[in-house]
XYZ file of C-alpha atoms in Angstrom:
233
model
C -4.830 -0.973 -20.476
C -3.804 -0.340 -16.862
C -2.587 3.272 -16.979
C 0.210 4.247 -14.453
C 1.913 7.954 -12.803
C 5.224 7.741 -13.598
C 7.549 10.751 -11.271
C 10.975 10.039 -11.959
C 13.354 13.201 -11.221
C 16.103 11.516 -13.496
C 15.587 11.594 -17.290
C 17.451 8.773 -18.463
C 15.562 6.717 -15.580
C 11.961 8.162 -16.037
C 12.102 7.340 -19.808
C 14.011 3.939 -19.144
C 11.409 2.568 -17.056
C 8.772 4.556 -19.387
C 9.498 2.756 -22.709
C 9.699 -0.825 -20.087
C 5.878 0.091 -18.936
C 4.556 0.892 -22.184
C 6.521 -2.549 -23.393
C 4.349 -4.484 -20.515
C 0.937 -3.265 -22.103
C 0.778 0.015 -19.861
C -0.146 3.480 -20.680
C 1.970 6.115 -18.766
C 2.284 9.665 -17.985
C 5.575 11.037 -16.678
C 5.920 13.661 -14.044
C 9.458 15.536 -13.329
C 8.622 16.920 -10.287
C 5.640 16.420 -6.836
C 4.263 19.637 -8.350
C 4.416 18.138 -11.662
C 2.707 15.186 -11.176
C 0.570 16.501 -8.763
C -0.980 19.159 -10.718
C -1.334 16.606 -13.677
C -3.635 14.193 -11.128
C -5.720 17.375 -9.920
C -6.296 17.952 -14.327
C -9.000 17.091 -16.843
C -6.834 13.054 -16.593
C -5.958 12.832 -13.226
C -8.554 10.807 -13.223
C -7.654 7.601 -15.271
C -4.216 6.711 -13.483
C -4.701 4.253 -11.448
C -1.229 3.448 -9.501
C 2.159 6.051 -9.056
C 4.829 5.256 -9.427
C 7.044 7.417 -7.098
C 10.682 8.282 -6.305
C 11.940 9.126 -2.756
C 13.793 11.542 -3.570
C 12.247 14.771 -6.166
C 13.642 18.512 -6.568
C 10.835 20.628 -4.380
C 7.832 18.436 -2.786
C 9.687 15.271 -1.247
C 8.068 12.040 -2.135
C 7.269 11.976 1.305
C 4.346 14.438 1.091
C 3.556 13.899 -2.553
C 2.807 10.447 -0.863
C 1.329 12.143 1.923
C -1.099 14.040 -0.472
C -2.083 12.195 -2.841
C -3.751 9.732 -0.453
C -5.076 13.357 1.124
C -6.877 13.082 -2.457
C -7.489 9.528 -2.310
C -7.481 6.076 -0.613
C -7.981 4.206 -4.088
C -5.217 4.615 -5.661
C -1.920 2.207 -5.108
C 1.513 3.960 -4.244
C 5.148 2.145 -5.396
C 7.163 4.728 -3.514
C 11.711 4.095 -5.726
C 13.609 4.393 -3.552
C 17.418 4.774 -4.653
C 19.787 4.260 -1.046
C 17.453 1.468 -0.061
C 17.649 3.276 3.706
C 15.872 1.728 6.015
C 14.060 4.817 7.443
C 13.596 6.326 4.348
C 11.425 3.472 4.013
C 9.688 3.214 6.941
C 9.275 6.990 6.478
C 7.375 6.386 3.128
C 5.586 3.548 3.850
C 3.859 5.415 7.253
C 3.447 8.377 4.383
C 0.265 5.775 2.460
C 2.596 3.987 0.664
C 1.313 0.422 -0.510
C 4.971 -1.230 -1.674
C 8.883 -0.332 -2.665
C 11.496 -1.696 -4.638
C 15.602 -0.368 -4.237
C 16.873 1.265 -7.880
C 17.927 0.364 -9.747
C 15.304 -1.774 -10.258
C 14.657 -4.639 -13.070
C 11.711 -4.309 -15.757
C 10.324 -8.080 -14.320
C 10.456 -7.043 -10.313
C 8.701 -3.616 -11.339
C 6.752 -5.139 -13.603
C 5.430 -8.018 -10.967
C 4.943 -5.044 -7.956
C 2.987 -3.346 -10.586
C 1.078 -5.976 -11.451
C 0.210 -6.989 -7.104
C -0.175 -3.492 -6.051
C -2.963 -3.409 -9.344
C -4.505 -6.923 -8.303
C -4.659 -5.704 -5.437
C -7.070 -2.972 -5.400
C -9.767 -5.031 -7.888
C -13.307 -5.797 -5.369
C -11.816 -8.115 -2.787
C -12.949 -11.909 -3.778
C -12.873 -12.299 0.917
C -16.243 -13.862 0.917
C -18.697 -14.259 4.316
C -16.312 -15.412 7.064
C -18.452 -15.561 10.956
C -18.864 -12.201 12.219
C -18.859 -10.625 9.548
C -21.071 -7.461 9.511
C -21.390 -8.206 13.221
C -20.668 -5.325 15.526
C -17.516 -5.917 16.920
C -16.958 -3.234 19.710
C -18.136 -0.743 17.336
C -16.426 -1.429 14.263
C -18.642 -2.784 12.141
C -16.502 -4.769 9.018
C -19.422 -5.066 5.381
C -17.309 -7.861 3.810
C -19.844 -8.014 0.909
C -19.725 -4.071 0.417
C -15.712 -3.842 1.636
C -16.547 -1.224 3.975
C -15.577 -0.706 7.487
C -17.391 1.754 9.907
C -16.889 2.743 13.534
C -19.669 3.903 16.174
C -21.613 4.574 12.673
C -18.802 7.300 11.204
C -17.103 5.544 7.979
C -13.801 4.404 7.638
C -11.734 4.854 4.592
C -9.578 2.403 3.720
C -6.885 1.698 1.559
C -6.977 -1.547 -0.636
C -4.258 -2.630 0.658
C -4.833 -2.225 4.814
C -8.408 -3.281 3.505
C -7.404 -6.260 2.508
C -5.127 -7.155 5.856
C -8.204 -6.602 7.234
C -10.445 -8.797 5.947
C -7.370 -11.197 5.543
C -7.817 -10.967 9.899
C -10.950 -10.820 10.307
C -11.629 -14.139 8.602
C -10.110 -16.254 11.284
C -10.708 -13.062 14.638
C -8.157 -15.353 17.166
C -6.600 -17.380 14.464
C -2.150 -15.748 14.311
C -0.683 -14.617 10.720
C 2.674 -14.354 10.431
C 4.451 -12.176 8.363
C 5.913 -14.336 6.261
C 2.208 -15.651 5.200
C 0.877 -12.099 5.190
C 2.991 -10.793 2.600
C 2.538 -13.758 0.660
C -0.619 -13.509 0.770
C -1.854 -9.374 0.325
C 1.547 -8.590 -1.461
C 1.934 -11.373 -3.636
C 5.733 -11.204 -1.696
C 7.316 -14.362 -2.448
C 10.890 -14.025 -2.715
C 11.368 -10.448 -1.649
C 9.011 -9.867 1.687
C 9.990 -7.396 4.400
C 8.015 -7.837 7.423
C 8.050 -3.678 7.080
C 5.305 -3.895 4.399
C 3.190 -5.713 6.888
C 4.116 -3.002 10.311
C 3.519 0.281 8.812
C 0.128 -1.371 7.254
C -0.597 -2.595 10.582
C -0.133 0.419 11.961
C -1.924 2.782 9.810
C -4.525 0.541 10.301
C -4.587 0.543 14.042
C -4.045 5.122 14.058
C -7.445 4.085 12.202
C -9.374 2.087 14.114
C -7.893 1.898 17.656
C -8.525 4.225 20.347
C -5.543 3.875 21.900
C -3.218 2.370 18.371
C -0.953 1.721 21.703
C -3.250 -0.486 23.549
C -4.734 -2.779 19.887
C -7.910 -4.183 20.654
C -8.614 -5.788 16.935
C -5.128 -5.783 15.401
C -2.920 -7.161 18.355
C 0.782 -8.793 17.791
C 1.908 -12.277 19.388
C 5.282 -10.962 20.033
C 7.378 -13.373 18.073
C 4.408 -15.196 15.710
C 2.541 -12.540 13.316
C -1.056 -10.582 15.071
C -4.229 -11.550 14.818
C -7.861 -9.965 14.897
C -9.389 -9.931 18.370
C -11.510 -8.627 20.392
C -11.162 -11.635 22.352
């Protein structure tokens, strides 16, 4: 039974979402504030939480800062953020803070549950098999596809599941151009509610960790008007 932490300050929304998730077989902890959520994660039961559903507009510590603090604690746990306004800047800021996905409120039960299932699948060990160059030293970058580890100049690079899967997908076919739509479907499992901002934000976070100069990427390269490819070429 997957264990979800639901962080939402509106009691009626929180209770309704908790009921929906429990009916779908999830074990649910709830928090009304960011402070309460972080205390729960730091407590004895925090280790059992597998995914967080996080409202951005919280009293006290807002959802952006909660997401950053979750990411500072762990790269493994998926975070799905909730935004009431669908504001572009809120979404971009939340993704930059480390969220894996987002949904705009009011959200229907099937959409929320589908996003949670997809995020939990991304957090599972990747089925990606060996590929040409797997484990090879690419200008100091080593991707161990079997061990699901990444190092740069011998230093481990901690990647959340979404970023790791994105890197594995791109690096499996060096030089091949992947469209944003293809990456949305293969990484996020979005077939009808896809949003290219998810791809662009994950690429930006990946570059910040892999590239010597993120603004001049060597590994994750943009092919303007088409998508992304893995180098160095």
